[in-house]
Short mmCIF file of C-alpha atoms in Angstrom, two decimals:
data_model
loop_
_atom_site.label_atom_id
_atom_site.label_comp_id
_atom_site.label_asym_id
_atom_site.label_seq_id
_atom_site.Cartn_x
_atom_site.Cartn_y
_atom_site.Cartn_z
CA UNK A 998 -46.68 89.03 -180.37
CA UNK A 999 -43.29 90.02 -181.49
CA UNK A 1000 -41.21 88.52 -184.34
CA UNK A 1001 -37.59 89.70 -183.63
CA UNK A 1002 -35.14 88.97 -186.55
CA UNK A 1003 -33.96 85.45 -186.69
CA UNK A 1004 -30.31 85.63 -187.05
CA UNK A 1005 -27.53 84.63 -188.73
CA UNK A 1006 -23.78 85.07 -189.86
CA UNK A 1007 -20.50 82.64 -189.64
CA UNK A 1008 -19.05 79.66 -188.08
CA UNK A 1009 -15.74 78.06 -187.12
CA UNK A 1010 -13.88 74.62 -185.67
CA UNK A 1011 -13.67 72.63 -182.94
CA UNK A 1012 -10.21 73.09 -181.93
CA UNK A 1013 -10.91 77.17 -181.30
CA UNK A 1014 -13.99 76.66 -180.65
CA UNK A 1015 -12.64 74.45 -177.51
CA UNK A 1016 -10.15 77.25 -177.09
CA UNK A 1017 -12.81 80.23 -176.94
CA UNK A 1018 -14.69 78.37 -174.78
CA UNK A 1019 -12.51 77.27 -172.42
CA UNK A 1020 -10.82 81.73 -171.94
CA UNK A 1021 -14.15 82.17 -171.35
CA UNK A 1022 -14.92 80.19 -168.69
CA UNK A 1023 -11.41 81.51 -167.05
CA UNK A 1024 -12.53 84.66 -167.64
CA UNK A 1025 -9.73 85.75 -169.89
CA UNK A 1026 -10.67 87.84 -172.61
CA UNK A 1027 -11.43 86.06 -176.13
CA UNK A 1028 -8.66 85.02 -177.79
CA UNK A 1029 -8.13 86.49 -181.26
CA UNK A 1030 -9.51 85.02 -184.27
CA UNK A 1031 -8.55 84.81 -187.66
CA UNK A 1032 -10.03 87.34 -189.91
CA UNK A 1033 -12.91 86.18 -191.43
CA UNK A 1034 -15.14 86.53 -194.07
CA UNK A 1035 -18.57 87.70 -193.18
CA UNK A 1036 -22.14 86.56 -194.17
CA UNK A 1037 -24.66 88.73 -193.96
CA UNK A 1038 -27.46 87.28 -191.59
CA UNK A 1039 -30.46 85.25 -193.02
CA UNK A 1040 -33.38 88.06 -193.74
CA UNK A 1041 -36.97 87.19 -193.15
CA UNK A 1042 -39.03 87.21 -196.13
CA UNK A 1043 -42.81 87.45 -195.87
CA UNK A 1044 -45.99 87.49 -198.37
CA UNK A 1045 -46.98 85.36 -201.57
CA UNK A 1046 -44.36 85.73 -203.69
CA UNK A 1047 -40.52 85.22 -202.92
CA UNK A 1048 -37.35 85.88 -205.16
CA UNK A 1049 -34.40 83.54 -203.95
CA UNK A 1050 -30.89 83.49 -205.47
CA UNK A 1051 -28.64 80.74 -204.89
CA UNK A 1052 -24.96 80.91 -205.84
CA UNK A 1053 -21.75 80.81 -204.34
CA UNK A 1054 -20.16 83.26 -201.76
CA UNK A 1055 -16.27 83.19 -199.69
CA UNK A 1056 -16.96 81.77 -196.64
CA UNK A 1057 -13.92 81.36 -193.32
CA UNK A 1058 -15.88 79.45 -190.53
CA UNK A 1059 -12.63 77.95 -189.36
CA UNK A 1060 -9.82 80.29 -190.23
CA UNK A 1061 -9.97 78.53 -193.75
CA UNK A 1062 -11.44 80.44 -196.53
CA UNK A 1063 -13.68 78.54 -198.47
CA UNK A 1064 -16.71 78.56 -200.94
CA UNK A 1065 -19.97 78.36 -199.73
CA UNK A 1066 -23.73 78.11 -201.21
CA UNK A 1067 -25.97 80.91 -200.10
CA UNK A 1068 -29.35 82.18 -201.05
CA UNK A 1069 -29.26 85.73 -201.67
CA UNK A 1070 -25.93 86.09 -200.53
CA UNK A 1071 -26.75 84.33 -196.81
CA UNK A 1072 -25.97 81.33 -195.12
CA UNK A 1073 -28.36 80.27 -193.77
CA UNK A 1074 -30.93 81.20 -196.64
CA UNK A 1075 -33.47 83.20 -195.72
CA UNK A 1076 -36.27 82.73 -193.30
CA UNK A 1077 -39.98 82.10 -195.51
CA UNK A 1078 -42.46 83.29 -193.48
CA UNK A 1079 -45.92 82.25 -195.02
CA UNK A 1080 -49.64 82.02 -193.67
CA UNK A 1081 -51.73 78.76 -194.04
CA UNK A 1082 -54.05 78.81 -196.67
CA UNK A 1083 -51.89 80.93 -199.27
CA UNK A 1084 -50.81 80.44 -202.52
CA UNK A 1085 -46.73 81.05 -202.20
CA UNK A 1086 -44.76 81.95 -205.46
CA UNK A 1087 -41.19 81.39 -205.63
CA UNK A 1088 -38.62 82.32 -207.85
CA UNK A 1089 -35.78 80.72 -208.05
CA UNK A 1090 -32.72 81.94 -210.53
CA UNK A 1091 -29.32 79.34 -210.41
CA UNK A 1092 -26.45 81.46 -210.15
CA UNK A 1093 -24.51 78.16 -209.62
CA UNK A 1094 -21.86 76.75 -212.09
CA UNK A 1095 -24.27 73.22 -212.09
CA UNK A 1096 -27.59 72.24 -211.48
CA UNK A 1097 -29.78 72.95 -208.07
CA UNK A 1098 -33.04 72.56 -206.53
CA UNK A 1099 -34.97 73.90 -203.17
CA UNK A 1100 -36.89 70.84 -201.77
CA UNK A 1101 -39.46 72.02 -199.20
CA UNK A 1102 -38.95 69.51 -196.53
CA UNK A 1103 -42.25 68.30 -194.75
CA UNK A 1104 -44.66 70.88 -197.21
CA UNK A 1105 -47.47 69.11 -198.73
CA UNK A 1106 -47.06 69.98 -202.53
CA UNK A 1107 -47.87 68.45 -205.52
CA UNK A 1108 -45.20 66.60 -206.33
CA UNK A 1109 -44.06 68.32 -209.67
CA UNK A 1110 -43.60 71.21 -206.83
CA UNK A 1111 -41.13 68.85 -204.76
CA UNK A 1112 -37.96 70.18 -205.83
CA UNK A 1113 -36.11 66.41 -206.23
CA UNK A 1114 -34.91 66.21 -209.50
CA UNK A 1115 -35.94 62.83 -210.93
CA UNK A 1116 -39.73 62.96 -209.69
CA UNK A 1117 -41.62 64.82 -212.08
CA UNK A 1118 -38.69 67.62 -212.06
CA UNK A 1119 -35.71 68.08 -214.12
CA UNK A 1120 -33.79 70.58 -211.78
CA UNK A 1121 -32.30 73.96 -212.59
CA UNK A 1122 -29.73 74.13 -214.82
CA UNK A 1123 -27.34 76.63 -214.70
CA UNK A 1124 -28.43 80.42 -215.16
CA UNK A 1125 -32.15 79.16 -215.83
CA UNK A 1126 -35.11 80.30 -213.13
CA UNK A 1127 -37.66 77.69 -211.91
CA UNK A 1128 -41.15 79.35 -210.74
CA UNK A 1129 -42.25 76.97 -207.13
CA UNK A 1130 -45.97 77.66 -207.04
CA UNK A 1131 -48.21 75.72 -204.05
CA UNK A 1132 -51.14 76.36 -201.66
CA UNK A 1133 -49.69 76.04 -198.29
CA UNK A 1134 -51.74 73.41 -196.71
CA UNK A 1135 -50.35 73.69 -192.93
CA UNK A 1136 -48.42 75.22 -190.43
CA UNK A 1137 -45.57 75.17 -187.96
CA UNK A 1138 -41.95 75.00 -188.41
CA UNK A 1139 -40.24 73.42 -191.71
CA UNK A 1140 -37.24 74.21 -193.42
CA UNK A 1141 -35.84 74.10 -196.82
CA UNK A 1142 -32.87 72.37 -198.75
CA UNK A 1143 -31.17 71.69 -201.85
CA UNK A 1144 -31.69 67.88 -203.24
CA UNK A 1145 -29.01 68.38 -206.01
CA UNK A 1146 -25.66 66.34 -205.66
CA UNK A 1147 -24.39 67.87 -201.59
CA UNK A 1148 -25.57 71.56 -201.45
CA UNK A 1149 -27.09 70.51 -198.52
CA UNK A 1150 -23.58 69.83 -196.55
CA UNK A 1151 -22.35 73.49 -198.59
CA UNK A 1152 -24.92 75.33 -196.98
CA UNK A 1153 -28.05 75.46 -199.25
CA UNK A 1154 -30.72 75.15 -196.55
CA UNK A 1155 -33.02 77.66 -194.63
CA UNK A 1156 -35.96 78.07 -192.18
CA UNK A 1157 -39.61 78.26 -192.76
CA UNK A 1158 -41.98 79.51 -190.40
CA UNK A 1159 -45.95 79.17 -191.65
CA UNK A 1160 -48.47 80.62 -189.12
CA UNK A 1161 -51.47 79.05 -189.02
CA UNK A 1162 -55.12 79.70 -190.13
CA UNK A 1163 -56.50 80.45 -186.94
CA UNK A 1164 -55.63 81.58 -183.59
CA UNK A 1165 -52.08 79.60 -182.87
CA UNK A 1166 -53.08 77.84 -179.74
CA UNK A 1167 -49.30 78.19 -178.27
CA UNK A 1168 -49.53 81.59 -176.78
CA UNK A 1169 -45.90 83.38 -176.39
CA UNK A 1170 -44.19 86.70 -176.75
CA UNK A 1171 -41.14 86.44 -178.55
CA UNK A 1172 -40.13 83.85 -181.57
CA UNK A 1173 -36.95 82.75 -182.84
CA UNK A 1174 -35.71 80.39 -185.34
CA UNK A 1175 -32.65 77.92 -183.68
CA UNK A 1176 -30.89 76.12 -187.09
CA UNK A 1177 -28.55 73.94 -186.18
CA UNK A 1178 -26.06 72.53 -188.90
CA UNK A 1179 -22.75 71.03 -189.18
CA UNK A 1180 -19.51 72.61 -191.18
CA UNK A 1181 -16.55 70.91 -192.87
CA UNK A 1182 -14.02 72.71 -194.45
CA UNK A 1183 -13.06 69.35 -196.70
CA UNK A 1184 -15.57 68.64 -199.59
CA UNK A 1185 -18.61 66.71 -199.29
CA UNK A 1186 -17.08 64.51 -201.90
CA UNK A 1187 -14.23 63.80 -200.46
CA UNK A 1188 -16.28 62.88 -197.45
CA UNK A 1189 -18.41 60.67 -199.08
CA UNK A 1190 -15.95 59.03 -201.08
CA UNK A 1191 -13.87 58.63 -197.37
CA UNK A 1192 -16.57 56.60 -196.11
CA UNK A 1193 -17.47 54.38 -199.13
CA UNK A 1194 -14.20 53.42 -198.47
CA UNK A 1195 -14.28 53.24 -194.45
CA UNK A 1196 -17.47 53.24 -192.98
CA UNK A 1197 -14.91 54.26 -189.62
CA UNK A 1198 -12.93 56.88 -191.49
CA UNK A 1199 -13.91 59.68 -189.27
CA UNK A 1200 -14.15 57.90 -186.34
CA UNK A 1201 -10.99 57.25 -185.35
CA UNK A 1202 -10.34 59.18 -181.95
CA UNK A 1203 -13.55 57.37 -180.47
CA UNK A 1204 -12.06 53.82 -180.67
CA UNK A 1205 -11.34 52.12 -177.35
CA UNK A 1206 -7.62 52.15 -177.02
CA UNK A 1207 -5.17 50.21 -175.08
CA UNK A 1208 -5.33 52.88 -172.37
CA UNK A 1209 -8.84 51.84 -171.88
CA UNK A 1210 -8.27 48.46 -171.71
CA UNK A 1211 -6.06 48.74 -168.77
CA UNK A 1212 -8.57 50.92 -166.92
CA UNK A 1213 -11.18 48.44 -167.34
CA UNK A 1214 -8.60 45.53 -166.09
CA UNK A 1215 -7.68 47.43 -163.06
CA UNK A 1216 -11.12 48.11 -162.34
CA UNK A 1217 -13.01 44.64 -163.51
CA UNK A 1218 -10.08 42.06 -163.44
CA UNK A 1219 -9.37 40.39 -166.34
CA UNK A 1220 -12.12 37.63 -166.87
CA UNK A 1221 -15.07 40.48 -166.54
CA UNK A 1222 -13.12 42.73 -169.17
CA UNK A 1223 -12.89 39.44 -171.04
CA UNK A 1224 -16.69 38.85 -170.98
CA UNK A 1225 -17.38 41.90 -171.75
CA UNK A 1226 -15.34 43.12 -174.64
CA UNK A 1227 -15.01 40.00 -176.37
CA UNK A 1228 -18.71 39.95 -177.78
CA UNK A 1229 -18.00 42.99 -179.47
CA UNK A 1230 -14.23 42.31 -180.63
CA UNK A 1231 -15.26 38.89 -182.52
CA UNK A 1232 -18.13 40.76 -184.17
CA UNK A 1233 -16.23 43.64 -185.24
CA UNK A 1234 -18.58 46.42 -183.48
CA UNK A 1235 -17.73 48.96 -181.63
CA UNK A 1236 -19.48 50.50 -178.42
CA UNK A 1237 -18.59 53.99 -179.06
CA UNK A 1238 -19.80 53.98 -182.78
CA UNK A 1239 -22.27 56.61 -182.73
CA UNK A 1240 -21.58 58.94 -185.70
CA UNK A 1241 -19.91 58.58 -188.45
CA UNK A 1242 -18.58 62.07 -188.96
CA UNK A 1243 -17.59 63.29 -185.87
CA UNK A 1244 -16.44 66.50 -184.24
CA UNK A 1245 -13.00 66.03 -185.46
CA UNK A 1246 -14.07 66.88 -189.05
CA UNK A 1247 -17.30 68.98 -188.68
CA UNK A 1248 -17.69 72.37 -186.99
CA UNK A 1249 -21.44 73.39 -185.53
CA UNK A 1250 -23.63 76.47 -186.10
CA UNK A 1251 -26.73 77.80 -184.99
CA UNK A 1252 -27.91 80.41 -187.40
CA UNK A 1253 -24.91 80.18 -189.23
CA UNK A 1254 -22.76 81.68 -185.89
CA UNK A 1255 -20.52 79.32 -184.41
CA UNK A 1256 -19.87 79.19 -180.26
CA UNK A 1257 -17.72 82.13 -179.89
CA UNK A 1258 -19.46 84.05 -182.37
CA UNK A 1259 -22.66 83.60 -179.84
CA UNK A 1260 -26.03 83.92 -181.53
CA UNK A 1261 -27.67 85.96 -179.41
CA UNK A 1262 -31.61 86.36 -178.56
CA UNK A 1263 -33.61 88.66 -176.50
CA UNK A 1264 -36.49 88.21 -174.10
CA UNK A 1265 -37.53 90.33 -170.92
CA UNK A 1266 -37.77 88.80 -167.64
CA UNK A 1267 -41.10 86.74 -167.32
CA UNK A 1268 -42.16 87.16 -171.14
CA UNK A 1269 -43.18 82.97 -172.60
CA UNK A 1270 -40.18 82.71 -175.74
CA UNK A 1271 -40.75 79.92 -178.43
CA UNK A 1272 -37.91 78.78 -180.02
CA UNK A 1273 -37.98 76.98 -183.29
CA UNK A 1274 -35.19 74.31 -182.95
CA UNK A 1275 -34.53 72.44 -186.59
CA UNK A 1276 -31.61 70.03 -187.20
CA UNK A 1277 -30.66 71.03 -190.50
CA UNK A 1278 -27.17 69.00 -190.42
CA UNK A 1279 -25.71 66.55 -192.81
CA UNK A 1280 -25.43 64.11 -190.16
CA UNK A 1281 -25.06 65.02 -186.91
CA UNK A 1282 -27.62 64.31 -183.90
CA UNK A 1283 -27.45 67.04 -181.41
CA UNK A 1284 -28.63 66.84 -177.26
CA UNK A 1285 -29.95 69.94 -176.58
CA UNK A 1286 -30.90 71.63 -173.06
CA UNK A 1287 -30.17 74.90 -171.46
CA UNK A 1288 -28.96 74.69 -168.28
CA UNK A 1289 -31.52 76.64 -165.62
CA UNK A 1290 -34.57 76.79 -167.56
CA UNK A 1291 -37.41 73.97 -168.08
CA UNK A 1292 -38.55 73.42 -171.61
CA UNK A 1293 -41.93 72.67 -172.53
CA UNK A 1294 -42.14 71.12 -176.43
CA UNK A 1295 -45.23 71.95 -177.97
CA UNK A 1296 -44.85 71.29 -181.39
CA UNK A 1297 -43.02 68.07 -183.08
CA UNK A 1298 -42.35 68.98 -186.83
CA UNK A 1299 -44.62 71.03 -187.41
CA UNK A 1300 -47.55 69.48 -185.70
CA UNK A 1301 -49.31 70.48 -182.40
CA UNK A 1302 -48.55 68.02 -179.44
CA UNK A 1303 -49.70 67.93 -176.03
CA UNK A 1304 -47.48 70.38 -174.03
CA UNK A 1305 -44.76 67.91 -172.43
CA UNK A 1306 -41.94 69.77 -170.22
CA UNK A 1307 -38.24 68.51 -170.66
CA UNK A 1308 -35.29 69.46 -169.35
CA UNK A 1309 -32.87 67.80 -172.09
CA UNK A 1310 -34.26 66.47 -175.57
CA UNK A 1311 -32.26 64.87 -178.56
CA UNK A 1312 -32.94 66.29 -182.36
CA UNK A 1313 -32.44 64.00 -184.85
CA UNK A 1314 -31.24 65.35 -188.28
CA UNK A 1315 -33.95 66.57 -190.01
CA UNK A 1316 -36.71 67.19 -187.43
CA UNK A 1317 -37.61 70.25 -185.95
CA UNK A 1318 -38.98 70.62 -182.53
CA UNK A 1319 -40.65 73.91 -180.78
CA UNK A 1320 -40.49 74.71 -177.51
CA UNK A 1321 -41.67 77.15 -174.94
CA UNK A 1322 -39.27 78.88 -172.52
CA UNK A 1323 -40.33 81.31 -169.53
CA UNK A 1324 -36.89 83.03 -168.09
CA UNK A 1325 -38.00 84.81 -165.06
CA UNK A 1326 -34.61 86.07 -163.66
CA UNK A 1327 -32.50 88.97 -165.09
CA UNK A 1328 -29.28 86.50 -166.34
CA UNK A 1329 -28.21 85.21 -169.70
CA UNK A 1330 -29.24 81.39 -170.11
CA UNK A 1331 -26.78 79.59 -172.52
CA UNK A 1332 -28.45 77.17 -175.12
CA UNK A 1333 -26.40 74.52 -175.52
CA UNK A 1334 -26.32 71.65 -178.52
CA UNK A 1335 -23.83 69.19 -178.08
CA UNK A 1336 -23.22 66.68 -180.82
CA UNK A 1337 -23.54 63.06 -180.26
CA UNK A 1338 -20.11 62.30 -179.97
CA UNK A 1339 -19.66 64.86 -177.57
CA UNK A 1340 -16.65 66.52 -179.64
CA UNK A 1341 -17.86 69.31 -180.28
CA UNK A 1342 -21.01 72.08 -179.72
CA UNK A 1343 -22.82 74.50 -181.16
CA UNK A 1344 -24.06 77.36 -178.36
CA UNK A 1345 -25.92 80.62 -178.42
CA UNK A 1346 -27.53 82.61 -175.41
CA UNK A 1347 -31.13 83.89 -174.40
CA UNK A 1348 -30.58 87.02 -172.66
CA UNK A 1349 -32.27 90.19 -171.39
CA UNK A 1350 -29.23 92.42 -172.17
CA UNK A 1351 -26.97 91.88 -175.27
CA UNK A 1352 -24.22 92.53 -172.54
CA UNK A 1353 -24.86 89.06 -170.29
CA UNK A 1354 -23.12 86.06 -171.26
CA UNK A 1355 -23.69 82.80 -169.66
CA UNK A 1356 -21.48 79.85 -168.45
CA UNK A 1357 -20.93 77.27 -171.49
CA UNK A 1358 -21.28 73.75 -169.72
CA UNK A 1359 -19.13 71.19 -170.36
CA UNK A 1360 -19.72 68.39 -172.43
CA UNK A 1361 -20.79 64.84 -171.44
CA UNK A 1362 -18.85 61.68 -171.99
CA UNK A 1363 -18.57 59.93 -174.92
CA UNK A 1364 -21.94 57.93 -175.00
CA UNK A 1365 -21.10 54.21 -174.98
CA UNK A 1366 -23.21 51.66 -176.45
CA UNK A 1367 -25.13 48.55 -175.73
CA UNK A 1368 -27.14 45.38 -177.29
CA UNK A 1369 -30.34 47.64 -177.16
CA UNK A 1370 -29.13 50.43 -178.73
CA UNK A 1371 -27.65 48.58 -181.90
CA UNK A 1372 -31.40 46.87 -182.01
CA UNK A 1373 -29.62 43.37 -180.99
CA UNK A 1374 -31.82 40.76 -178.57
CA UNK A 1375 -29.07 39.09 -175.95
CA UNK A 1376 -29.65 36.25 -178.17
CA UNK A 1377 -28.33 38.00 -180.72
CA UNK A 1378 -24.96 39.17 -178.21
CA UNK A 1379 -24.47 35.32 -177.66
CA UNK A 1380 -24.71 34.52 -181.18
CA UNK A 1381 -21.92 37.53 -181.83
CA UNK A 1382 -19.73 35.73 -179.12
CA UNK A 1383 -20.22 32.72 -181.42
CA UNK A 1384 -22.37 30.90 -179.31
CA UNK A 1385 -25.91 29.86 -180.11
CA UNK A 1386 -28.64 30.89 -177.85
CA UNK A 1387 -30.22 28.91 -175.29
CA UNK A 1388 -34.02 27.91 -175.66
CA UNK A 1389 -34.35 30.44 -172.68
CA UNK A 1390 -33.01 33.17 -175.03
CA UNK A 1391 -35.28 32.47 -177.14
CA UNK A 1392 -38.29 32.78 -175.57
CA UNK A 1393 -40.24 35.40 -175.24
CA UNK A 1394 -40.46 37.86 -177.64
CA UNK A 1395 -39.56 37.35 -180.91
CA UNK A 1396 -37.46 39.35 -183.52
CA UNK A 1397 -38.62 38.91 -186.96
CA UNK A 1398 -36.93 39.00 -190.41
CA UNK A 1399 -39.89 40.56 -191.52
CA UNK A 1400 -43.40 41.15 -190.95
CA UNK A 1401 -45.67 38.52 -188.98
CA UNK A 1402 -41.84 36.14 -189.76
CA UNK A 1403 -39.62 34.44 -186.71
CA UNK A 1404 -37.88 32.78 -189.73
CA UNK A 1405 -33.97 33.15 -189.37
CA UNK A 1406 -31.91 35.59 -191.05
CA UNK A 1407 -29.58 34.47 -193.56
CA UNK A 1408 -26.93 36.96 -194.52
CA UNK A 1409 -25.06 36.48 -197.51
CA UNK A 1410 -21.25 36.69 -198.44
CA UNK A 1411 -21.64 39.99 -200.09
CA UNK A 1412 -22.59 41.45 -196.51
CA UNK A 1413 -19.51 40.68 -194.84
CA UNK A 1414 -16.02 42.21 -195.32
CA UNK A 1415 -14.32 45.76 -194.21
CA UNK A 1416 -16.99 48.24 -195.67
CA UNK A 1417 -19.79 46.01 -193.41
CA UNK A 1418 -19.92 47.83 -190.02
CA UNK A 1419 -22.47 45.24 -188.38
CA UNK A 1420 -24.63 42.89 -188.95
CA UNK A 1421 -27.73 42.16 -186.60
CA UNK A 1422 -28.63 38.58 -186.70
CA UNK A 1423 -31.67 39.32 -185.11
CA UNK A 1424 -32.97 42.79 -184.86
CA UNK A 1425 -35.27 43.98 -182.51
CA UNK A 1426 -39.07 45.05 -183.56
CA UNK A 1427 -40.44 46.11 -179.92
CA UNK A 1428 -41.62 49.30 -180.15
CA UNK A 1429 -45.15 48.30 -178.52
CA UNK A 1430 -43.07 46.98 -175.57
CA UNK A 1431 -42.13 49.72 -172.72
CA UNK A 1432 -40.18 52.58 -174.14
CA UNK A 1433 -36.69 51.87 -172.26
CA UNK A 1434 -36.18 48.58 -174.50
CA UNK A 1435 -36.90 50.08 -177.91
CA UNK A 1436 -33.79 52.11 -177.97
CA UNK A 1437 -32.61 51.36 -181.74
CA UNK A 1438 -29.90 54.32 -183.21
CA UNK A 1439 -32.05 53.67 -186.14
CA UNK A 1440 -34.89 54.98 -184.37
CA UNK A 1441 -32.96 58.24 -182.91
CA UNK A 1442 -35.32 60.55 -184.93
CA UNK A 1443 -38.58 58.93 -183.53
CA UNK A 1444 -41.17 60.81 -181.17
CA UNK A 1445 -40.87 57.62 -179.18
CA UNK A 1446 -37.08 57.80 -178.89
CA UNK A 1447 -37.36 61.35 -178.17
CA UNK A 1448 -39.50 60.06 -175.25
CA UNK A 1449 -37.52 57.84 -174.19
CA UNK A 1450 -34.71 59.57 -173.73
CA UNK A 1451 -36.31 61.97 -171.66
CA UNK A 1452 -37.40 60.06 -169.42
CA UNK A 1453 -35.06 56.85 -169.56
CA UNK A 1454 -31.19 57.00 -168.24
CA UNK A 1455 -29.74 58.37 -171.23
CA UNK A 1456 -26.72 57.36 -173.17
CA UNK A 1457 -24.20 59.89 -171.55
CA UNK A 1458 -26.37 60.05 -167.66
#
């Protein structure tokens, strides 16, 4: 088996992004870009004992020069390549201005070895060095991330790659890390601080408008627009609510590269590729496919699952899926991530010849909402309209305020007002029912939603 260099480098914004995209489907020649500041790519770093650096670096992912964390000097940090059943060393030396940490996400360690400050660990203070030292208990794909204050969202985060003790039981050629992460040129404290403020801040230019109002008139009539919208308007919800950042504010990356820059693997007609997808955003859920070619996940993060092919999965933030691709013809296949609120992308290609590009697909409508997917019963819908459900309603299964409970939900005063974006007066607790009627956007990082949507009508199908 092979283990070509997982990549790495920049990023930039939507609105070029859109504009890259869109010369090279035309088949113009790209468009210039603003110079830019470039990151080296992520390095892979194997054995028992590791030296990381994190500090600060000039970074221009969107034709805005701005400060970045890296770890030695990349962002992405590197890729840790380790072997179940060693003891790993690292060494980490703050560089930073303020306190950091490396938290090794999914790695069974002893929790002084965690890397959250508060739990058994004080953090790293400035221009001190904090010796990680574990027995790595497992393998698969993980990553790593800083837990201090939002590193995370300023680019403190990398891959990890552990191969197991014995034989790996997914047989393939070629391996590559795919990190997918989100980019905003306006602090991660101004962001937060935005959305303490209004949970809708960022979500502006997905609001139904009076344009769509008069579509859905002309199209319904007025009494079936009526009965449809007004559930929603008198409980202050919205059906196109599905991220709170959106595309507007964040840019996307895989590897650190953003869609024009292309991040780029190799494979040879008929050779088996795994690819190591992780969803190391701040927030953003990405629906990933690539157009042509049949995926086959094998691995669910980090653990060994029973080969199931897809053609189109969804990657909650956090997890990391692993899948097994077999391109038989010579042509470039694009991988394509779109984000949630289908604003924006992030895009590399798998192709025999650095040379090949291939098409960038567009992106699918805005995915619009229902009862189900905001983990409401129709009783619940009728009690938004301000009706009360009928005994009908109510029969059948029930939706608990807690465990073993069918008593109602009382909310109090504190949980109403402008910051409250919903309220569900009687949440759904069905995942033992059939997979198409647990779909809860709380749930969007479960194996079972992940099933689901493979396999149900999807949001944006």
């Amino acid at each position: 088996m092979t283990n070509p260099p997982w990549c790495g480098a920049i990023s930039r914004r939507t609105f070029v992004t859109g504009l890259t995209a869109g010369a090279a489907l035309l088949g113009l020649s790209s468009l210039p870009l603003a110079a830019r500041t470039r990151v080296p790519p992520p390095t892979i770093l194997s054995g028992e004992h590791f030296s990381l650096k994190v500090g600060q670096r000039p970074v221009n992912f969107t034709g805005q020069r701005r400060n970045a964390i890296s770890v030695n000097g990349s962002v992405p940090g590197p890729v840790l390549h380790w072997r179940e059943g060693q003891t790993v060393t690292l060494n980490v030396f703050n560089q930073l201005p303020k306190d950091t940490s490396i938290h090794w996400h999914g790695i069974r360690v002893p929790s002084n070895m965690n890397g959250v400050p508060g739990l058994n660990f004080p953090g790293i203070r400035p221009g001190e060095n904090f010796r990680y030292r574990f027995k790595v208990k497992q393998s698969g794909t993980y990553w790593y991330h800083s837990h201090s204050s939002f590193q995370r969202q300023q680019g403190l985060y990398g891959a990890i790659v552990i191969d197991p003790i014995d034989e790996d039981p997914v047989a393939y050629d070629r391996d590559y890390v795919v990190l997918l992460s989100d980019w905003s040129d306006d602090s991660p404290q101004r962001i937060y601080s935005n959305l303490k403020k209004d949970g809708h801040y960022y979500n502006r230019h997905r609001r139904r408008t009076t344009t769509d109002l008069w579509r859905d008139v002309r199209a319904k009539g007025i009494e079936q627009t009526w009965r449809e919208r007004h559930p929603w308007n008198f409980a202050g919800i919205s059906d196109r609510d599905v991220s709170d950042i959106t595309s507007d504010t964040y840019s996307y990356l895989i590897n650190g590269q953003t869609p024009e820059d292309n991040w780029t693997a190799l494979f040879a007609p008929g050779e088996k590729v795994r690819l190591r997808f992780i969803n190391a955003s701040a927030m953003t859920i990405f629906d990933l496919r690539i157009p042509g070619l049949d995926m086959t996940v094998v691995s669910a993060d980090g653990q060994n699952i029973q080969p199931l092919r897809v053609d189109e999965f969804r990657l909650g933030t956090g997890e990391t899926y692993d899948v097994v691709v077999r391109p038989k013809e010579d042509r470039a296949y694009t991988l394509f991530a779109q984000a949630i609120d289908r604003g924006g992308f992030a895009r590399g290609t798998l192709t025999p010849n650095q040379k090949f590009t291939a098409e960038v697909p567009s992106m699918d409508p805005i995915p619009i909402l229902d009862e189900r997917d905001l983990g409401f019963t129709p009783a619940s819908g009728a009690k938004a309209a301000g009706r009360q459900p009928s005994a009908e309603e109510h029969s059948g299964k029930l939706a608990p305020a807690g465990l073993g409970s069918n008593s109602s939900i009382i909310h109090q005063p504190t949980e109403k007002g402008h910051g409250v974006a919903l309220r569900a007066l009687t949440p759904k607790m069905e995942c033992m029912i059939p997979a198409w009627d647990c779909v809860n956007i709380s749930s969007a990082t479960t194996a079972a939603y992940f099933v689901t949507r493979i396999f149900a009508a999807s949001l944006h199908r």
